[in-house]
Coordinates of C-alpha atoms and ligand atoms in Angstrom, one line a residue:
X17 CA 63.8 -1.9 27.6
X18 CA 60.2 -2.1 28.0
X19 CA 57.9 -0.5 25.4
X20 CA 55.3 2.0 26.7
X21 CA 52.2 0.3 25.7
X22 CA 53.0 -3.0 26.6
X23 CA 52.6 -4.5 30.2
X24 CA 55.0 -7.0 32.1
X25 CA 53.0 -9.8 30.3
X26 CA 53.6 -8.4 26.9
X27 CA 49.9 -7.8 26.3
X28 CA 48.8 -4.5 24.6
X29 CA 46.7 -3.4 27.7
X30 CA 46.6 0.4 27.6
X31 CA 46.3 0.6 23.7
X32 CA 43.4 3.2 22.7
X33 CA 39.8 1.8 21.7
X34 CA 37.4 3.7 19.6
X35 CA 34.1 1.9 18.6
X36 CA 35.8 -1.2 19.5
X37 CA 38.7 -0.8 17.0
X38 CA 42.0 -0.4 18.0
X39 CA 43.2 3.0 16.8
X40 CA 45.6 1.7 13.6
X41 CA 48.4 4.5 14.2
X42 CA 48.9 3.3 17.9
X43 CA 48.6 -0.1 16.6
X44 CA 51.5 0.2 14.0
X45 CA 53.5 2.1 16.8
X46 CA 53.0 -0.8 19.2
X47 CA 53.7 -3.2 16.7
X48 CA 57.0 -1.3 16.2
X49 CA 57.7 -1.5 19.3
X50 CA 57.6 -5.1 19.9
X51 CA 59.8 -5.6 17.0
X52 CA 62.5 -3.6 18.5
X53 CA 62.4 -5.8 21.5
X54 CA 62.5 -8.9 19.6
X55 CA 65.4 -8.0 17.4
X56 CA 67.7 -7.2 20.3
X57 CA 70.7 -9.4 20.1
X58 CA 70.1 -12.5 22.7
X59 CA 72.8 -11.7 25.8
X60 CA 74.8 -15.3 26.1
X61 CA 73.6 -17.5 28.6
X62 CA 70.1 -16.3 28.0
X63 CA 67.9 -19.0 29.6
X64 CA 64.7 -20.8 28.1
X65 CA 62.3 -18.2 30.0
X66 CA 63.9 -15.1 27.8
X67 CA 63.5 -17.3 24.3
X68 CA 59.6 -17.9 25.2
X69 CA 58.9 -14.3 26.0
X70 CA 60.3 -13.5 22.5
X71 CA 58.3 -16.0 20.8
X72 CA 55.4 -14.3 22.6
X73 CA 56.5 -11.0 21.5
X74 CA 56.4 -12.3 17.8
X75 CA 52.7 -13.3 18.5
X76 CA 51.6 -10.1 19.5
X77 CA 53.1 -8.5 16.9
X78 CA 51.4 -10.7 14.4
X79 CA 48.2 -10.1 16.1
X80 CA 48.8 -6.4 15.9
X81 CA 49.6 -6.4 12.3
X82 CA 46.5 -8.3 11.4
X83 CA 44.0 -5.8 13.5
X84 CA 45.8 -2.8 11.8
X85 CA 45.2 -4.5 8.3
X86 CA 41.3 -5.3 9.6
X87 CA 40.7 -1.9 10.5
X88 CA 42.0 -0.3 7.1
X89 CA 39.9 -3.0 4.9
X90 CA 37.2 -2.2 7.1
X91 CA 37.3 1.6 6.4
X92 CA 37.7 0.7 2.6
X93 CA 34.5 -1.2 2.6
X94 CA 32.5 1.3 4.4
X95 CA 33.4 4.2 2.3
X96 CA 32.7 2.0 -0.8
X97 CA 29.3 1.4 0.9
X98 CA 29.0 5.0 1.9
X99 CA 29.7 6.2 -2.0
X100 CA 26.7 3.5 -3.2
X101 CA 24.2 4.6 -0.2
X102 CA 24.9 8.7 -1.6
X103 CA 24.1 7.5 -5.1
X104 CA 20.9 5.9 -4.0
X105 CA 19.7 8.8 -2.1
X106 CA 20.7 11.1 -5.0
X107 CA 18.7 8.9 -7.2
X108 CA 15.4 9.3 -5.1
X109 CA 15.9 12.9 -4.3
X110 CA 16.1 13.3 -8.1
X111 CA 12.7 11.3 -8.7
X112 CA 11.0 13.1 -6.0
X113 CA 12.1 16.6 -7.6
X114 CA 10.8 15.3 -11.0
X115 CA 7.6 14.4 -9.6
X116 CA 7.4 17.9 -7.6
X117 CA 8.7 19.7 -10.7
X118 CA 5.7 18.5 -12.7
X119 CA 3.1 19.3 -10.1
X120 CA 4.5 22.7 -9.8
X121 CA 4.3 23.2 -13.6
X122 CA 0.8 22.1 -13.9
X123 CA 0.0 24.4 -10.9
X124 CA 1.6 27.4 -12.4
X125 CA -0.1 26.7 -16.0
X126 CA -3.4 26.5 -14.3
X127 CA -3.5 29.2 -11.7
X128 CA -5.0 32.0 -13.5
X129 CA -7.6 29.7 -14.3
X130 CA -8.4 28.4 -10.9
X131 CA -8.4 32.3 -9.5
X132 CA -11.5 33.1 -12.3
X133 CA -13.4 29.8 -11.8
X134 CA -13.1 28.2 -8.5
X135 CA -15.5 25.6 -9.0
X136 CA -16.0 25.7 -12.8
X137 CA -14.6 23.1 -14.7
X138 CA -12.8 23.7 -18.2
X139 CA -10.2 21.9 -20.5
X140 CA -7.2 24.1 -19.7
X141 CA -5.9 23.3 -23.3
X142 CA -6.3 20.4 -26.0
X143 CA -3.4 19.8 -28.4
X144 CA -2.4 16.9 -30.1
X145 CA 0.6 16.3 -27.8
X146 CA -1.5 17.0 -24.5
X147 CA -4.8 16.0 -23.2
X148 CA -7.0 18.5 -21.5
X149 CA -5.9 19.2 -17.7
X150 CA -8.9 20.0 -15.3
X151 CA -8.1 21.4 -11.7
X152 CA -10.6 23.0 -9.2
X153 CA -10.0 24.7 -6.1
X154 CA -10.6 21.8 -3.8
X155 CA -9.0 18.6 -5.3
X156 CA -6.7 17.3 -7.9
X157 CA -8.1 15.5 -11.0
X158 CA -7.2 12.2 -12.7
X159 CA -5.6 13.9 -15.9
X160 CA -3.3 15.5 -13.9
X161 CA -1.8 12.5 -12.1
X162 CA -2.8 9.6 -14.4
X163 CA -2.3 11.2 -17.9
X164 CA 0.7 9.2 -20.0
X165 CA 2.4 11.1 -22.7
X166 CA 2.5 8.0 -24.8
X167 CA -0.8 6.7 -24.7
X168 CA -3.9 8.0 -22.8
X169 CA -6.6 6.5 -24.7
X170 CA -6.4 3.0 -26.4
X171 CA -8.8 0.5 -28.4
X172 CA -11.2 -2.3 -27.2
X173 CA -10.9 -5.7 -28.9
X174 CA -13.2 -4.2 -31.5
X175 CA -11.0 -1.3 -32.4
X176 CA -13.2 1.5 -30.8
X177 CA -11.3 4.4 -29.1
X178 CA -11.9 4.0 -25.2
X179 CA -10.5 7.0 -23.1
X180 CA -9.9 6.3 -19.3
X181 CA -12.6 7.7 -17.1
X182 CA -11.6 11.0 -15.6
X183 CA -12.0 11.3 -11.8
X184 CA -11.2 13.9 -8.9
X185 CA -9.8 13.6 -5.5
X186 CA -11.1 15.4 -2.6
X187 CA -9.9 16.0 0.7
X188 CA -12.5 16.3 3.5
X189 CA -13.3 16.2 7.1
X190 CA -16.3 15.0 8.9
X191 CA -18.8 18.1 8.7
X192 CA -16.3 20.4 7.3
X193 CA -18.0 22.5 4.4
X194 CA -15.1 23.8 2.8
X195 CA -13.0 20.7 1.9
X196 CA -10.0 22.3 0.5
X197 CA -6.7 20.8 0.0
X198 CA -4.0 22.4 0.9
X199 CA -0.1 20.9 0.3
X200 CA 1.6 22.9 3.4
X201 CA 0.8 21.2 6.4
X202 CA 2.8 24.1 8.2
X203 CA 2.5 27.4 7.6
X204 CA 4.5 30.6 8.9
X205 CA 2.4 33.7 9.6
X206 CA 3.4 37.2 11.1
X207 CA 6.4 35.1 12.9
X208 CA 4.2 32.6 14.2
X209 CA 4.5 28.9 13.3
X210 CA 0.9 27.0 12.8
X211 CA -0.4 23.9 11.7
X212 CA -2.4 24.7 8.3
X213 CA -3.8 21.6 7.3
X214 CA -3.7 17.9 8.6
X215 CA -1.8 15.9 6.2
X216 CA -4.3 13.1 5.8
X217 CA -7.6 13.8 5.5
X218 CA -10.5 11.3 4.3
X219 CA -9.8 11.2 0.5
X220 CA -13.0 11.1 -1.7
X221 CA -13.1 10.3 -5.3
X222 CA -15.6 11.6 -7.8
X223 CA -15.9 10.4 -11.3
X224 CA -15.9 13.2 -13.7
X225 CA -17.0 10.7 -16.4
X226 CA -18.3 7.2 -16.2
X227 CA -15.9 4.4 -15.8
X228 CA -15.9 2.2 -19.0
X229 CA -13.0 -0.4 -18.1
X230 CA -13.1 -2.9 -15.3
X231 CA -10.3 -5.4 -14.5
X232 CA -11.4 -8.4 -12.5
X233 CA -8.7 -10.2 -10.2
X234 CA -9.4 -13.7 -8.7
X235 CA -7.7 -15.8 -6.1
X236 CA -7.0 -18.8 -8.2
X237 CA -8.4 -22.7 -7.2
X238 CA -11.6 -21.4 -5.4
X239 CA -14.9 -22.7 -6.7
X240 CA -17.1 -19.7 -4.8
X241 CA -14.6 -17.3 -6.3
X242 CA -15.2 -18.6 -9.9
X243 CA -18.8 -18.7 -9.5
X244 CA -19.4 -15.1 -8.2
X245 CA -16.5 -14.1 -10.8
X246 CA -18.8 -15.5 -13.8
X247 CA -22.0 -13.5 -12.3
X248 CA -20.1 -10.3 -11.9
X249 CA -18.9 -10.5 -15.7
X250 CA -22.4 -11.1 -16.8
X251 CA -23.6 -8.3 -14.5
X252 CA -21.1 -6.1 -15.5
X253 CA -21.3 -6.5 -19.4
X254 CA -25.3 -5.8 -19.1
X255 CA -24.1 -2.3 -17.8
X256 CA -21.9 -2.0 -20.9
X257 CA -18.7 -2.2 -19.5
X258 CA -15.2 -3.3 -21.0
X259 CA -14.1 -6.3 -18.7
X260 CA -10.5 -7.6 -18.4
X261 CA -9.4 -10.8 -16.6
X262 CA -6.2 -12.6 -16.3
X263 CA -5.4 -15.2 -18.8
X264 CA -6.0 -17.9 -16.7
X265 CA -9.5 -16.6 -15.7
X266 CA -10.2 -15.9 -19.3
X267 CA -9.8 -19.5 -20.2
X268 CA -11.7 -20.6 -17.2
X269 CA -14.8 -18.6 -18.4
X270 CA -14.6 -19.9 -22.1
X271 CA -14.3 -23.5 -20.8
X272 CA -17.7 -22.8 -18.8
X273 CA -19.6 -21.1 -22.0
X274 CA -18.3 -19.3 -25.3
X275 CA -20.5 -16.6 -24.1
X276 CA -17.7 -15.0 -22.3
X277 CA -15.5 -14.4 -25.6
X278 CA -15.9 -10.7 -25.3
X279 CA -13.9 -10.7 -22.1
X280 CA -10.3 -9.5 -22.5
X281 CA -6.9 -10.6 -21.4
X282 CA -3.3 -9.3 -22.1
X283 CA -0.5 -11.8 -23.7
X284 CA 2.8 -10.9 -21.9
X285 CA 4.3 -8.7 -19.2
X286 CA 4.9 -5.9 -21.6
X287 CA 0.6 -5.6 -21.8
X288 CA 0.8 -5.8 -18.0
X289 CA 3.0 -2.9 -17.7
X290 CA 0.4 -0.9 -19.8
X291 CA -2.9 -2.1 -17.8
X292 CA -3.2 1.5 -15.8
X293 CA -3.7 3.1 -19.0
X294 CA -6.7 0.9 -20.1
X295 CA -8.5 0.2 -16.7
X296 CA -10.6 2.5 -14.6
X297 CA -11.4 0.2 -11.8
X298 CA -9.9 -3.0 -10.5
X299 CA -11.9 -5.4 -8.5
X300 CA -10.6 -8.3 -6.6
X301 CA -12.3 -11.4 -5.6
X302 CA -10.1 -13.2 -2.6
X303 CA -8.5 -12.3 0.6
X304 CA -5.7 -9.8 1.5
X305 CA -3.2 -12.1 -0.5
X306 CA -5.4 -11.2 -3.7
X307 CA -5.0 -7.1 -3.1
X308 CA -1.6 -7.8 -2.5
X309 CA -1.3 -9.3 -6.2
X310 CA -3.3 -6.9 -7.5
X311 CA -0.9 -4.1 -6.4
X312 CA 2.0 -6.3 -7.6
X313 CA 0.7 -5.8 -10.9
X314 CA 1.0 -2.1 -11.1
X315 CA 4.7 -1.1 -11.1
X316 CA 3.4 2.4 -11.6
X317 CA 0.1 4.3 -10.9
X318 CA -2.7 2.2 -9.6
X319 CA -6.3 2.5 -10.7
X320 CA -8.9 2.5 -7.6
X321 CA -9.3 -0.9 -6.2
X322 CA -12.6 -2.4 -4.8
X323 CA -11.7 -5.5 -2.7
X324 CA -14.3 -8.1 -2.3
X325 CA -13.8 -10.3 0.7
X326 CA -13.7 -14.0 -0.2
X327 CA -10.7 -15.0 2.3
X328 CA -10.7 -15.8 6.1
X329 CA -9.4 -12.6 7.3
X330 CA -9.9 -9.6 5.0
X331 CA -8.1 -6.5 6.6
X332 CA -8.0 -4.9 3.0
X333 CA -11.3 -6.5 1.8
X334 CA -14.1 -4.5 3.2
X335 CA -16.9 -5.3 0.6
X336 CA -19.2 -8.5 1.1
X337 CA -19.4 -10.6 -2.1
X338 CA -23.1 -11.2 -1.7
X339 CA -23.8 -7.6 -1.9
X340 CA -21.3 -7.1 -5.0
X341 CA -24.1 -5.7 -7.0
X342 CA -25.2 -2.6 -4.9
X343 CA -21.6 -1.9 -3.9
X344 CA -20.4 -1.9 -7.6
X345 CA -23.5 0.3 -8.7
X346 CA -22.8 2.8 -6.0
X347 CA -19.0 2.6 -6.8
X348 CA -19.4 3.1 -10.5
X349 CA -21.7 6.1 -9.5
X350 CA -19.4 7.7 -7.0
X351 CA -18.4 9.6 -4.8
X352 CA -16.1 7.0 -3.3
X353 CA -13.9 7.3 0.2
X354 CA -10.7 5.8 -0.5
X355 CA -7.8 4.7 1.5
X356 CA -4.7 5.6 0.0
X357 CA -2.3 2.9 0.9
X358 CA 1.6 3.9 0.9
X359 CA 4.0 1.3 -0.8
X360 CA 7.8 0.9 -0.4
X361 CA 10.2 1.1 -3.0
X362 CA 12.9 -1.7 -2.7
X363 CA 16.5 -2.2 -4.3
X364 CA 18.8 -5.0 -3.9
X365 CA 22.2 -3.7 -4.2
X366 CA 24.8 -6.6 -4.9
X367 CA 28.4 -6.4 -3.8
X368 CA 29.5 -7.2 -7.2
X369 CA 28.1 -4.2 -8.8
X370 CA 31.2 -2.6 -7.8
X371 CA 32.3 -0.6 -10.6
X372 CA 29.2 0.8 -11.7
X373 CA 26.3 2.0 -10.1
X374 CA 23.8 -0.9 -10.9
X375 CA 20.9 -2.3 -8.6
X376 CA 18.2 -5.0 -9.7
X377 CA 14.5 -3.8 -11.0
X378 CA 13.0 -1.9 -8.0
X379 CA 10.3 -3.9 -6.2
X380 CA 7.3 -2.2 -4.7
X381 CA 5.7 -3.6 -1.5
X382 CA 2.3 -2.8 -0.2
X383 CA 2.6 -4.9 3.0
X384 CA 6.4 -5.2 4.1
X385 CA 10.0 -6.2 3.0
X386 CA 11.4 -8.7 5.3
X387 CA 15.3 -9.6 5.8
X388 CA 15.5 -12.8 7.7
X389 CA 17.9 -15.8 8.4
X390 CA 16.0 -18.1 5.9
X391 CA 17.4 -21.5 6.0
X392 CA 20.6 -20.4 8.2
X393 CA 20.9 -21.4 11.8
X394 CA 23.2 -18.7 12.6
X395 CA 21.8 -15.1 13.8
X396 CA 21.2 -12.5 11.4
X397 CA 23.7 -9.6 11.4
X398 CA 22.3 -6.8 9.7
X399 CA 23.6 -3.2 9.8
X400 CA 20.8 -0.5 9.4
X401 CA 21.3 3.1 8.2
X402 CA 18.5 5.7 8.1
X403 CA 19.6 8.4 5.7
X404 CA 23.2 9.4 6.7
X405 CA 22.6 7.8 10.5
X406 CA 23.5 4.3 11.8
X407 CA 20.3 3.1 13.4
X408 CA 21.4 -0.2 14.7
X409 CA 22.8 -3.9 14.0
X410 CA 19.8 -6.3 14.0
X411 CA 21.1 -9.6 15.8
X412 CA 18.2 -12.2 16.0
X413 CA 15.8 -13.7 13.3
X414 CA 15.5 -10.8 10.9
X415 CA 14.0 -7.3 10.5
X416 CA 10.7 -6.1 8.8
X417 CA 10.4 -2.8 7.1
X418 CA 6.5 -2.3 6.7
X419 CA 4.3 0.4 5.6
X420 CA 1.5 1.4 7.8
X421 CA -1.0 -0.9 5.8
X422 CA 1.4 -4.0 6.5
X423 CA 1.4 -3.0 10.2
X424 CA -1.7 -5.6 10.9
X425 CA 0.1 -8.3 9.1
X426 CA 3.6 -9.8 9.6
X427 CA 5.1 -6.7 11.8
X428 CA 2.2 -7.0 14.2
X429 CA 2.9 -10.7 14.7
X430 CA 6.6 -9.5 15.4
X431 CA 5.4 -7.1 18.1
X432 CA 5.0 -3.9 15.9
X433 CA 2.2 -1.5 16.5
X434 CA -1.1 -1.3 14.7
X435 CA -0.9 1.7 12.6
X436 CA -3.7 3.6 10.7
X437 CA -3.2 2.8 6.9
X438 CA -3.5 6.6 6.1
X439 CA -0.7 7.3 8.7
X440 CA 2.6 8.1 6.5
X441 CA 5.6 6.3 8.0
X442 CA 7.7 3.2 7.9
X443 CA 7.8 0.3 10.8
X444 CA 11.0 -0.7 11.7
X445 CA 10.5 -4.1 13.5
X446 CA 12.8 -6.6 14.8
X447 CA 11.9 -10.5 14.5
X448 CA 12.8 -12.1 17.6
X449 CA 15.8 -9.8 18.5
X450 CA 18.4 -11.5 20.7
X451 CA 18.2 -8.4 23.0
X452 CA 15.9 -7.3 25.8
X453 CA 15.8 -3.6 24.8
X454 CA 15.1 -3.8 20.9
X455 CA 11.6 -2.2 20.6
X456 CA 10.2 -1.6 17.3
X457 CA 10.3 1.9 15.8
X458 CA 8.0 3.9 13.3
X459 CA 10.3 6.3 11.3
X460 CA 8.8 9.3 9.1
X461 CA 8.0 8.7 5.4
X462 CA 10.7 10.8 3.7
X463 CA 13.8 8.8 4.9
X464 CA 15.7 6.0 3.0
X465 CA 16.6 2.8 4.9
X466 CA 19.6 0.8 4.1
X467 CA 19.8 -2.7 5.5
X468 CA 23.2 -4.3 4.8
X469 CA 25.0 -7.7 5.3
X470 CA 28.2 -7.0 6.8
X471 CA 31.4 -8.7 5.7
X472 CA 32.0 -10.7 8.7
X473 CA 28.3 -12.0 8.9
X474 CA 28.5 -15.7 9.7
X475 CA 25.4 -16.4 7.0
X476 CA 23.7 -15.0 4.2
X477 CA 20.4 -13.2 4.7
X478 CA 17.4 -13.6 2.7
X479 CA 15.0 -10.9 1.5
X480 CA 11.1 -11.3 0.7
X481 CA 8.4 -8.6 -0.6
X482 CA 4.8 -8.9 0.7
X483 CA 5.8 -12.6 1.6
X484 CA 6.9 -13.6 -1.6
X485 CA 9.9 -13.5 -4.4
X486 CA 12.7 -14.7 -1.8
X487 CA 16.2 -13.4 -2.6
X488 CA 19.5 -14.1 -0.9
X489 CA 21.7 -11.5 0.3
X490 CA 25.3 -12.5 0.8
X491 CA 27.8 -10.6 2.8
X492 CA 28.5 -7.3 1.2
X493 CA 24.9 -6.9 -0.3
X494 CA 22.2 -4.5 0.6
X495 CA 18.7 -3.4 0.5
X496 CA 17.8 0.0 0.0
X497 CA 14.2 1.2 1.0
X498 CA 12.2 4.4 0.4
X499 CA 8.7 5.6 0.2
X500 CA 7.2 4.8 -3.6
X501 CA 5.6 7.9 -5.3
X502 CA 2.8 5.2 -6.3
X503 CA 0.5 4.6 -3.7
X504 CA -2.7 1.9 -3.8
X505 CA -5.9 3.5 -3.7
X506 CA -8.5 1.0 -2.1
X507 CA -12.2 1.9 -1.8
X508 CA -13.6 1.9 1.4
X509 CA -17.1 0.7 2.6
X510 CA -17.4 3.5 5.3
X511 CA -14.6 5.6 5.5
X512 CA -11.1 4.6 6.0
X513 CA -11.0 5.1 9.9
X514 CA -14.3 3.2 10.1
X515 CA -12.8 0.3 8.0
X516 CA -9.6 0.1 9.7
X517 CA -11.5 0.2 13.3
X518 CA -14.3 -2.5 11.9
X519 CA -11.3 -4.8 10.5
X520 CA -9.1 -4.7 14.0
X521 CA -12.4 -5.6 16.0
X522 CA -13.7 -8.2 13.6
X523 CA -10.7 -9.4 12.4
X524 CA -8.4 -9.8 15.3
X525 CA -11.1 -9.2 18.2
X526 CA -8.8 -6.5 19.3
X527 CA -9.4 -5.8 23.2
X528 CA -12.1 -8.0 23.2
X529 CA -12.9 -8.2 27.0
X530 CA -16.1 -9.2 28.9
X531 CA -17.2 -5.7 30.8
X532 CA -16.9 -5.9 34.4
X533 CA -20.2 -6.1 36.5
X534 CA -21.7 -3.1 38.2
X535 CA -22.1 -5.3 41.5
X536 CA -19.0 -5.6 43.5
X537 CA -16.5 -3.2 45.6
X538 CA -16.7 0.5 44.9
X539 CA -14.9 3.8 46.0
X540 CA -16.7 5.1 49.1
Ligands
NAD616 N1 3.8 -14.5 11.1 C1 3.1 -13.9 10.3 O1 2.2 -13.4 11.0 C2 3.3 -13.7 9.1 C3 4.3 -14.6 8.5 C4 4.7 -14.7 7.1 C5 3.8 -13.7 6.1 N2 2.8 -13.0 6.7 C6 1.9 -12.0 6.1 O2 1.5 -12.6 4.9 C7 1.5 -11.5 3.9 C8 1.1 -12.4 2.7 O3 0.1 -12.4 2.7 P1 -0.4 -13.7 1.8 O4 -2.2 -13.9 1.6 O5 0.1 -13.6 0.3 O6 0.2 -15.2 2.3 P2 -0.9 -16.2 3.5 O7 -1.6 -16.7 2.5 O8 0.4 -16.8 3.8 O9 -1.9 -15.3 4.0 C9 -1.2 -14.8 5.5 C10 -2.5 -14.0 6.4 O10 -2.1 -12.8 6.5 C11 -3.0 -11.8 6.3 N3 -2.7 -10.5 5.9 C12 -2.1 -10.2 4.6 N4 -2.1 -8.9 4.5 C13 -2.4 -8.4 5.6 C14 -2.6 -6.9 6.2 N5 -2.2 -6.1 5.7 N6 -3.4 -6.8 7.4 C15 -3.6 -7.8 8.2 N7 -3.8 -9.1 7.7 C16 -3.0 -9.2 6.8 C17 -4.0 -12.4 5.2 O11 -5.1 -12.5 5.5 C18 -3.5 -14.0 5.3 O12 -4.3 -14.7 6.7 C19 2.7 -11.0 4.2 O13 3.1 -9.6 3.5 C20 3.1 -11.0 5.5 O14 2.6 -9.8 5.9 C21 2.6 -13.1 8.5
ATP617 N1 -4.6 -13.6 -9.0 C1 -3.6 -14.2 -8.6 N2 -2.7 -14.9 -9.0 C2 -1.9 -15.6 -8.5 N3 -2.0 -15.8 -7.3 C3 -2.8 -15.1 -6.3 C4 -3.9 -14.5 -7.1 N4 -4.6 -13.8 -6.0 C5 -4.2 -14.3 -4.9 N5 -3.1 -15.2 -5.2 C6 -2.4 -15.9 -3.9 O1 -3.0 -16.5 -3.7 C7 -2.8 -16.8 -2.0 C8 -4.2 -16.8 -1.4 O2 -4.9 -15.6 -1.5 P1 -5.9 -14.9 -0.4 O3 -4.9 -14.3 0.7 O4 -6.4 -13.8 -1.4 O5 -6.7 -15.9 -0.1 P2 -7.2 -16.4 1.4 O6 -5.5 -17.1 1.7 O7 -8.1 -17.5 1.1 O8 -7.5 -15.3 2.1 P3 -7.1 -15.2 3.7 O9 -5.5 -14.6 3.4 O10 -7.9 -13.9 4.2 O11 -7.2 -16.1 4.6 C9 -2.0 -15.4 -1.8 O12 -0.5 -15.8 -1.3 C10 -2.0 -14.7 -2.9 O13 -0.6 -14.0 -3.3

């Protein structure tokens, strides 16, 4: 008796395959067939050859059972992950809807007023519960986005009430007189689809009331930074501004002189969470790392950042520290061109969080989140999903999910493209992939990405955020990543395009080549 799906060697050669798995139904059938063969009573006088054949049949039967069980457990794991992933997506959608609804509510509330007074600004309402909301036709106002119900004003060291400076954001194009901003980038009129507005014009910030409070953040252990910081504090004090620094910097300033007693700081992490309500402007003194540090202090809205260059490269630090007085004068007066740098919101989801939907605190990154092999000598094995679609399996040193601001950092070193920071998108860049055809991708900004360490991975993976805070990902753990609603506004020296091109020319010597001379062969 020869089972249908066994060849003469007793191998399951014609079993059906699907995505590399045996179909479990046919596996079970073939196992049954093998069992039948080996359970046949042995004919008297049977020789050793048949005994061996029967042994081989038992081994095949065991292997088939293991394969069927493996497939069933893989299916169970996959559905568990799908469930977790769906929950994460729902959460992101809810968050997005919340933001959209609050913007819509404001819009409806002010619609009438806008019609009557296109450019004229008036408080719309002022009650104990809510601050005045201002809205013009060609931009949005800080009160609409920065106001926090709990506290939009606070006291300084002397108990004087300080209100956050109000400002307005404009979207404009060079040479364009009417710099209206529209939220729709596509319109549908008379049956034709047209592009209505470009999504990312140059953004311009105009102060509606003068900024009063400046936070200065400095690179540690640098004498030149300490000197400039002390000078800047004195200068800002003369301009009657309130000044905040980190606790470490306040101690350093006080060691230098008791004059700096007026400088304010914070006590603990809870105070840091409220910084955005007090600070109108952040100044950074250092390199790109100090800008990353500044962004990491703000887990929600970020005040405009003015980055002064005191590092070696300075992609995000266009201002020269020697000219800080002229720069700050012009910035405090406004208007300022700004680059609105997108951030990625990252969640680590542990396999252990099985029964409940639990994630660790989200982490926001300005450059990138990296999943790599850390100290493990094995290839990383990462399954990547984009919304509901399987993207690929990364086998190599790891993967970088980068913002466009981070495109000139680690992602660039791993072969990713350089992208203007104002372009909304997520870069998907492999690190040393062990495959010739794995080119980097750029995905749209609205997607949710999930990077999962599969159960059959040989080693653990490691995730790091803007090059810091390494966390281990065990088999079964995942990283879920989407665009954050809280970007980082950084002041430009020229405009965002001018600054970006200057930084790739000066910082990377991009496409630097001697010009070919005119003499020599020519087309006849
Ligand atoms: N192979 C690599 O290129 C590599 C490896 C690890 C980390 N990094 C980068 O370092 C960043 C952390 O910076 P750090 O200053 O805290 O660490 P760091 O002190 O090790 O400096 C890293 C270098 O990257 C530069 N850099 C940072 N952000 C940049 C950006 N957006 N565009 C261009 N260059 C940028 C910095 O100027 C600095 O020269 C990470 O976010 C990662 O992008 C790069
Ligand atoms: N205020 C701060 N507190 C703690 N760490 C900081 C602070 N500012 C910067 N850092 C860290 O110090 C490191 C060096 O900072 P930064 O990149 O600004 O200087 P740099 O290395 O001299 O500049 P460049 O990167 O241009 O060479 C970074 O890793 C950054 O995260």
